[in-house]
Every structure is written in structure tokens, then in C-alpha cells.
Short mmCIF file of C-alpha atoms and ligand atoms in Angstrom, two decimals:
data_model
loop_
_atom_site.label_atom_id
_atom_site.label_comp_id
_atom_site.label_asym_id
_atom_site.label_seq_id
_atom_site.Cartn_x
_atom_site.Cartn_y
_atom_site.Cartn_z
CA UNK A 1 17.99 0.18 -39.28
CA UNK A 2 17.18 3.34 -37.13
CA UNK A 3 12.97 2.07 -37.35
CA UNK A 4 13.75 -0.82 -35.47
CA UNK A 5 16.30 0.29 -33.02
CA UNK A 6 13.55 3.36 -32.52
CA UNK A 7 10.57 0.70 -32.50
CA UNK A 8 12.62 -1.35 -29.36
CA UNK A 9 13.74 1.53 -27.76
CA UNK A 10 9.56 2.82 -27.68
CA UNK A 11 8.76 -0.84 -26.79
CA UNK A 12 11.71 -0.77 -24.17
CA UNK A 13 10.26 2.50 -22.59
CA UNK A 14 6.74 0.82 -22.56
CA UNK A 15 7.97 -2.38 -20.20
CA UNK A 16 10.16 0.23 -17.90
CA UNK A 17 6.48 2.71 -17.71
CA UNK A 18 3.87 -0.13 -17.89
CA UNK A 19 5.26 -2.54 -15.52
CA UNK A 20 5.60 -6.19 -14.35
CA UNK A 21 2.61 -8.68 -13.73
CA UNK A 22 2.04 -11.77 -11.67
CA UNK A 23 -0.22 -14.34 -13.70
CA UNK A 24 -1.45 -16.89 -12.05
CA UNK A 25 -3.36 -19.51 -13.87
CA UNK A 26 -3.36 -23.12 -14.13
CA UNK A 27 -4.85 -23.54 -17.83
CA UNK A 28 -1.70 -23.62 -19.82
CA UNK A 29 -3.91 -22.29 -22.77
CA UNK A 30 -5.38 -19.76 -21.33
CA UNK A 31 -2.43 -18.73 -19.26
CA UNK A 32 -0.23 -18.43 -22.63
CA UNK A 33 -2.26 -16.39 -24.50
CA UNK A 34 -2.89 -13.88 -21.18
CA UNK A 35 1.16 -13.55 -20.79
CA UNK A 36 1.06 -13.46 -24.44
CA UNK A 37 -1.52 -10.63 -25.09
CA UNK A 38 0.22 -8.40 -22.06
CA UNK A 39 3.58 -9.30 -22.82
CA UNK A 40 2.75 -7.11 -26.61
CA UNK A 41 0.72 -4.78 -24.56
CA UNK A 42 4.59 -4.05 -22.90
CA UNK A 43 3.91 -5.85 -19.85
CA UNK A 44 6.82 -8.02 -18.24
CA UNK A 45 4.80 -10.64 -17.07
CA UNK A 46 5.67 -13.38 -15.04
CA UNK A 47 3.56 -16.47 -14.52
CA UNK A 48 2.94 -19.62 -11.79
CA UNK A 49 0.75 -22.55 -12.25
CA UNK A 50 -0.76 -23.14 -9.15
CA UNK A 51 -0.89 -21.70 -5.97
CA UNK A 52 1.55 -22.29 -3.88
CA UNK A 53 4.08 -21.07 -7.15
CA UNK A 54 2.22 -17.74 -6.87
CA UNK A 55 2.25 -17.33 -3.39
CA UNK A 56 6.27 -17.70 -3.47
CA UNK A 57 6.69 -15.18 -5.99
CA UNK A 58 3.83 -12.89 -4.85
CA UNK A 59 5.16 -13.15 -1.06
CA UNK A 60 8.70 -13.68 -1.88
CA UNK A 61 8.61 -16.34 1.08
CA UNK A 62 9.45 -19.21 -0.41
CA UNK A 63 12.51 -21.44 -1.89
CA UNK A 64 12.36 -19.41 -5.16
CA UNK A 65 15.37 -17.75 -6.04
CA UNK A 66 13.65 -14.39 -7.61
CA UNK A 67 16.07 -11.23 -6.57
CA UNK A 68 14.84 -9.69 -3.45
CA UNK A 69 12.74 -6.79 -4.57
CA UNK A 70 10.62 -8.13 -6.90
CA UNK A 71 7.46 -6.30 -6.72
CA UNK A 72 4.45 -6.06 -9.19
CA UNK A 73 2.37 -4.04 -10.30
CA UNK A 74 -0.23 -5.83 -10.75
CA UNK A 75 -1.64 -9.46 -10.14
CA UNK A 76 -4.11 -11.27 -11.56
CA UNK A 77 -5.45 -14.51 -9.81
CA UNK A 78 -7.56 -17.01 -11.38
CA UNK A 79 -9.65 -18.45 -8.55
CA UNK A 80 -9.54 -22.32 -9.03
CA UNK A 81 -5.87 -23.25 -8.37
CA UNK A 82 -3.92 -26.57 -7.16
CA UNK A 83 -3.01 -25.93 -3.44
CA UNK A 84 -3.62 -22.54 -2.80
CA UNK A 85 -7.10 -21.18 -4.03
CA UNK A 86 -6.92 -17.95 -5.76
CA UNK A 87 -9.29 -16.03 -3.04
CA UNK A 88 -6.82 -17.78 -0.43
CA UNK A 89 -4.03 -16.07 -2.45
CA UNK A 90 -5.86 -12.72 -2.27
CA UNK A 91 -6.39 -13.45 1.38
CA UNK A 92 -2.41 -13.75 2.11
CA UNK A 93 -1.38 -10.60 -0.48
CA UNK A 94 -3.25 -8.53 1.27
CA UNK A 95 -2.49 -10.07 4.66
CA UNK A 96 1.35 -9.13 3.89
CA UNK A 97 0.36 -5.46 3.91
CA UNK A 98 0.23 -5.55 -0.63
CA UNK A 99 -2.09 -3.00 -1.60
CA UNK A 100 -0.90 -4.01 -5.00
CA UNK A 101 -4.10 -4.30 -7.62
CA UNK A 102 -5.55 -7.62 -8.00
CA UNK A 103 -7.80 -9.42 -10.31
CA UNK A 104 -9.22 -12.03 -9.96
CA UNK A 105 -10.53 -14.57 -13.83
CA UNK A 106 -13.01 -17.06 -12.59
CA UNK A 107 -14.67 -19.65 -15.09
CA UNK A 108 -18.18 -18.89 -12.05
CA UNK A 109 -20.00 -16.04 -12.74
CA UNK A 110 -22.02 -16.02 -9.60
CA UNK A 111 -22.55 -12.83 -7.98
CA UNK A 112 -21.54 -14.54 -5.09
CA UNK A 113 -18.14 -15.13 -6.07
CA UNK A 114 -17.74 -11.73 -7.28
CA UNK A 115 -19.10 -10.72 -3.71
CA UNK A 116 -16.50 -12.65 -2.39
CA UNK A 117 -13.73 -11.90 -4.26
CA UNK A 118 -14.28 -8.08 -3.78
CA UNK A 119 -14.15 -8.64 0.15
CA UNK A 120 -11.06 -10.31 0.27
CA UNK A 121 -9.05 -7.67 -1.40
CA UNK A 122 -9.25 -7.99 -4.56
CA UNK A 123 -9.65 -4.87 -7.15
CA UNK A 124 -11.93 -6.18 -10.45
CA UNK A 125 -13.39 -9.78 -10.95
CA UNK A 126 -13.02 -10.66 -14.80
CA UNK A 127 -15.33 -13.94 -15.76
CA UNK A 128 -14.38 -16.32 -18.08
CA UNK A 129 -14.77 -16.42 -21.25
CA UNK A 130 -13.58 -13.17 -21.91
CA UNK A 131 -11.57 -11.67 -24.52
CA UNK A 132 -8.21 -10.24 -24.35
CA UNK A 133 -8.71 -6.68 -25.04
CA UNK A 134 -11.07 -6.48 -22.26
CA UNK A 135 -8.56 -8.00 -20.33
CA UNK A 136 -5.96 -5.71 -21.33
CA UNK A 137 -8.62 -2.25 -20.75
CA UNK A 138 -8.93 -3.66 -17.25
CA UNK A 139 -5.11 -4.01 -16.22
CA UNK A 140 -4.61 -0.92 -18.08
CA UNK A 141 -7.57 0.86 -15.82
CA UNK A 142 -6.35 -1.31 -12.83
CA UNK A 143 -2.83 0.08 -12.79
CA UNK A 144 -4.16 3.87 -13.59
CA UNK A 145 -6.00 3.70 -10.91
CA UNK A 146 -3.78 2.31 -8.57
CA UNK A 147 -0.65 4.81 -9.63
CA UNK A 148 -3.24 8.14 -9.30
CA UNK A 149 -3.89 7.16 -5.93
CA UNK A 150 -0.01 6.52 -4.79
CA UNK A 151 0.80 9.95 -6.64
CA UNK A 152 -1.94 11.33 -4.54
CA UNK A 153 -0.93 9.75 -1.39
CA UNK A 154 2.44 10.90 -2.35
CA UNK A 155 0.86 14.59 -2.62
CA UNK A 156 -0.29 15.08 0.62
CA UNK A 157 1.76 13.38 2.43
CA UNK A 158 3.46 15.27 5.50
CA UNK A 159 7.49 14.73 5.66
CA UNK A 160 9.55 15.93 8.22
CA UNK A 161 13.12 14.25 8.42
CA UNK A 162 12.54 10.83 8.33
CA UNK A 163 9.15 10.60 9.55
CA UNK A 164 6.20 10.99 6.50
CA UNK A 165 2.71 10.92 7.31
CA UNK A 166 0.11 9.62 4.97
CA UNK A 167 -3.29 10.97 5.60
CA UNK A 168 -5.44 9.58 3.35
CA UNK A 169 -3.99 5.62 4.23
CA UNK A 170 -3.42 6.53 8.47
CA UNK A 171 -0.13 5.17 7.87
CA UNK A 172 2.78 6.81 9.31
CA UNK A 173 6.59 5.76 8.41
CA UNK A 174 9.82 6.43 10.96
CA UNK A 175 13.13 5.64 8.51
CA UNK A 176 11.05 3.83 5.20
CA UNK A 177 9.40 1.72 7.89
CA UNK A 178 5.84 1.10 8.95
CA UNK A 179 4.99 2.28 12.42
CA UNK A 180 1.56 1.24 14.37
CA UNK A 181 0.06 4.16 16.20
CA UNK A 182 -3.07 4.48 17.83
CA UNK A 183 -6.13 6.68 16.25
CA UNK A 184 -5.37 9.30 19.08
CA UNK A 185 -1.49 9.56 18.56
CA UNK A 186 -1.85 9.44 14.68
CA UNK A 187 -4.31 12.62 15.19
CA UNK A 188 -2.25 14.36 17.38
CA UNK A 189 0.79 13.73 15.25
CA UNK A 190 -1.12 14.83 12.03
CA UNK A 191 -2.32 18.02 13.95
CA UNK A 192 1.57 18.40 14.99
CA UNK A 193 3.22 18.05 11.46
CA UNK A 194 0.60 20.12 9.77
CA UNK A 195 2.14 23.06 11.92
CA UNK A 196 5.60 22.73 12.31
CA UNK A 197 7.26 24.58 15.28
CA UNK A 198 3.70 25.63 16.84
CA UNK A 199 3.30 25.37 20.04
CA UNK A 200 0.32 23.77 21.30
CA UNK A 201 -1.00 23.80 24.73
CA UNK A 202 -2.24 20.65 26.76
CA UNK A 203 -5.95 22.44 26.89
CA UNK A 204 -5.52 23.42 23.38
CA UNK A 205 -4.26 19.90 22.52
CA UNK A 206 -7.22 18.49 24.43
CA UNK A 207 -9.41 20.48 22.86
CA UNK A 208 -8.25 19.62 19.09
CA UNK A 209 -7.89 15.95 19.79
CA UNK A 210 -10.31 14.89 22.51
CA UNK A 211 -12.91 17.54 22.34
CA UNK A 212 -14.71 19.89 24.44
CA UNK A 213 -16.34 16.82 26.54
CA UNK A 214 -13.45 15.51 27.82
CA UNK A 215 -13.66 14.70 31.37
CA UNK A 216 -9.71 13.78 31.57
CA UNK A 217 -7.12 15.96 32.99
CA UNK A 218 -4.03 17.25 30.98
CA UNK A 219 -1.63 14.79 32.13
CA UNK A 220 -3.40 12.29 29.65
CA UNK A 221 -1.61 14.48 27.01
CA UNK A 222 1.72 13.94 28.82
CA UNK A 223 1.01 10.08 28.32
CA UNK A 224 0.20 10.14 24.89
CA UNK A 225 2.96 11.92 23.69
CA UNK A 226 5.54 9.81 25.85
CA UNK A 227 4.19 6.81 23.73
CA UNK A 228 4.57 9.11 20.66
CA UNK A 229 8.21 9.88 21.41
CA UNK A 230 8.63 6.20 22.00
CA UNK A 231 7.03 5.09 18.49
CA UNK A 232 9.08 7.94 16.86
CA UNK A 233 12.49 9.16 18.21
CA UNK A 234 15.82 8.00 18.64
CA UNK A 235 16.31 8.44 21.74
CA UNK A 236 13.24 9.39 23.34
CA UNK A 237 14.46 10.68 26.77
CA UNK A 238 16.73 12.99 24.17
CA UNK A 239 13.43 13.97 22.00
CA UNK A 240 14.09 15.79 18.56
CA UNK A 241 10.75 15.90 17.07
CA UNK A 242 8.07 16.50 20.16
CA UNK A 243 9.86 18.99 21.87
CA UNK A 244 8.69 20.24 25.61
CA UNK A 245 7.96 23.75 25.77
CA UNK A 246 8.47 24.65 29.41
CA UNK A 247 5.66 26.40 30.65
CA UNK A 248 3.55 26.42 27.47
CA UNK A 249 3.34 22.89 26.52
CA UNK A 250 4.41 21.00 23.08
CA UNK A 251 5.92 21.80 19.58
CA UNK A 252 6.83 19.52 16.98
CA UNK A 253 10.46 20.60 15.02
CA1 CA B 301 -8.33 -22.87 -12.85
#
């Protein structure tokens, strides 16, 4: 029956491209006929009851067994919940460092809420009643939205090795991992790895980063990039990435 084997192999493509959903929801109606109405949509959706359930999936913190890497997509939140409270929920996502898109169903349509919601993270507020294709355009713009800006992220990104630079997000990651810099050390590194092998003077350095005001002397420079080289090298009395150029000052590569 080459229809149907082409029919699941489309629908098989869809669940790989569209990806997996956390439903939370503790109205087993409603809740059914959500997972229901994504699950033809393509979605893989998985769902919890209350909130603590959603939490331990969302967070992967808990006794559940789930496979280590389970991510999502998306999540959608409904704000009423046993134990943990859907904006709660939000709260902790986002606390873990998820930027993952979130919406939140709520049976209050209070402008409050919605308020509320926005300012703890979440992406769209949905209220209820509302009908399923509306529910579906708004995942479906949700996700969009969210995979244009990783793409873009992705875009102009600065890589060297294994340190990347995000601009747009001020994040910065040494070997896949997250490291915390300061505004002045993220700047100068930026300014560093958008010119590869440059040298850069301490004046000129001051100059770029600090501005024409600054009443500091040059060994401020020294400092910052010793805490650089600590955040981002090896060894960093063996430095591979800020390099000292003796006599002229700095070069990165
Ligand atoms: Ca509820």
C-alpha cells in the first residue's frame, strides 16, 4: 500500500520537524483533546496533571525516569494546577536558564493575569474557552518564532575553537558550556573575536571599551583580561586565545 507507507513516512517527517510538547493541564477533558488536536497536528506531546508532574519532566529534576535529554520545544502551562501553580512553573523554567516558548491557558481573562503571566517568562497567554485551531496557530507561531531567532542567534554568532559568542543573547560558551562574564569582559571579548589576530593596544583597548573619559590607567586592561584568560583558557598562565603582544599590547588567535 505505497499511500499509506508514503502518508506515515510524511506524518513521520512532521513529528521529527514539528517537535515535542509539554502539556500541562489538570482537566482531563480538556487536556485530552489539547494532546489530541497537536498530537494530528504532528506534535509528540507529552502531558502531566499537576504541577509538581510538570516540573519533573520540564526540569528533569525529579524521580521520573524520562531519558536524560529530553527537551521540548514547546510548553504550554495552564495556570491553576495542584501543587505547583502554572506561573510558579513558568517562574522555575525560566529560572533553569529554558528559554524554551511557553504558554500559558487560563480559565481568568483578567488583564492582570495576562500582565502577569507575560513577566514571568512566559511567551503568549491563551484564555479559556478557546478553540483548538487557535490553539494550534499559536504553537505553530510560538515555535516559528522561537526557531527564527535560534537560527539567527546561530547566524551571528562568533566561533573560534571552542569558545562561541552570542551577541544578540550576551552569552558566551567555553566547551558547550555557559560561562558568566562581566559587561566589560564580554565587550572586550566581542571586540577581540570580531578581529581575529589584531592587535589591540591598551589605549586603543581603553578607548573602544571604556571610552575617551576614562580616568583609569592601562593596567586596568591588564586586570581585565587576566580574569578573561581565567574564565576562558586552559591553562591561563599558558594562554592560547588572549595572547600578549610584547611591546604592543593584546591579540586574540
Ligand atoms: Ca486548572
Amino acid at each position: 500500500m505505497p499511500l499509506t507507507l508514503t502518508a506515515e513516512g510524511t506524518r513521520l517527517q512532521q513529528e521529527i520537524k514539528l517537535g515535542r510538547v509539554l502539556l500541562v493541564e489538570d482537566e482531563e477533558l480538556i487536556r485530552e483533546t489539547i494532546a489530541l488536536a497537536l498530537t494530528e497536528e504532528g506534535y509528540e506531546v507529552l502531558t502531566a496533571e499537576d504541577g509538581r508532574k510538570g516540573l519533573d519532566l520540564a526540569c528533569r529534576s525529579g524521580e521520573t525516569s524520562y531519558p536524560e535529554g529530553l527537551a521540548f520545544d514547546l510548553i504550554i502551562l495552564d495556570l491553576m494546577l495542584p501543587y505547583v501553580n502554572g506561573l510558579d512553573l513558568c517562574r522555575l523554567i525560566r529560572r533553569e536558564g529554558n528559554s524554551v516558548p511557553i504558554l500559558i491557558l487560563s480559565a481568568k481573562g483578567s488583564e492582570t493575569d495576562r500582565v502577569v503571566g507575560l513577566e514571568v517568562g512566559a511567551d503568549d497567554y491563551l484564555t479559556k474557552p478557546f478553540g483548538m485551531r487557535e490553539l494550534v496557530a499559536r504553537c505553530r507561531a510560538l515555535l516559528r518564532r522561537h526557531r527564527h531567532a535560534q537560527l539567527q542567534a546561530q547566524e551571528t554568532a562568533l566561533k573560534f575553537h571552542d569558545i562561541v559568542l552570542y551577541p544578540q543573547e550576551c552569552r558566551v560558551t567555553v566547551r558547550n558550556e555557559d560561562i558568566n562574564l562581566s559587561p566589560k569582559e564580554f565587550r572586550i571579548l566581542e571586540l577581540f573575536m570580531s578581529h581575529p589576530k589584531r592587535v589591540w593596544s591598551r589605549e586603543q583597548l581603553i578607548e573602544r571599551i571604556w571610552g575617551p573619559d576614562f580616568m583609569g590607567d592601562s593596567k586596568t586592561v591588564d586586570v581585565h583580561i587576566r580574569w578573561l584568560r581565567e574564565k576562558l583558557e586552559a591553562d591561563p598562565s599558558r594562554p592560547e586565545y588572549l595572547l600578549t603582544v610584547r611591546g604592543f599590547g593584546y591579540r586574540f588567535g
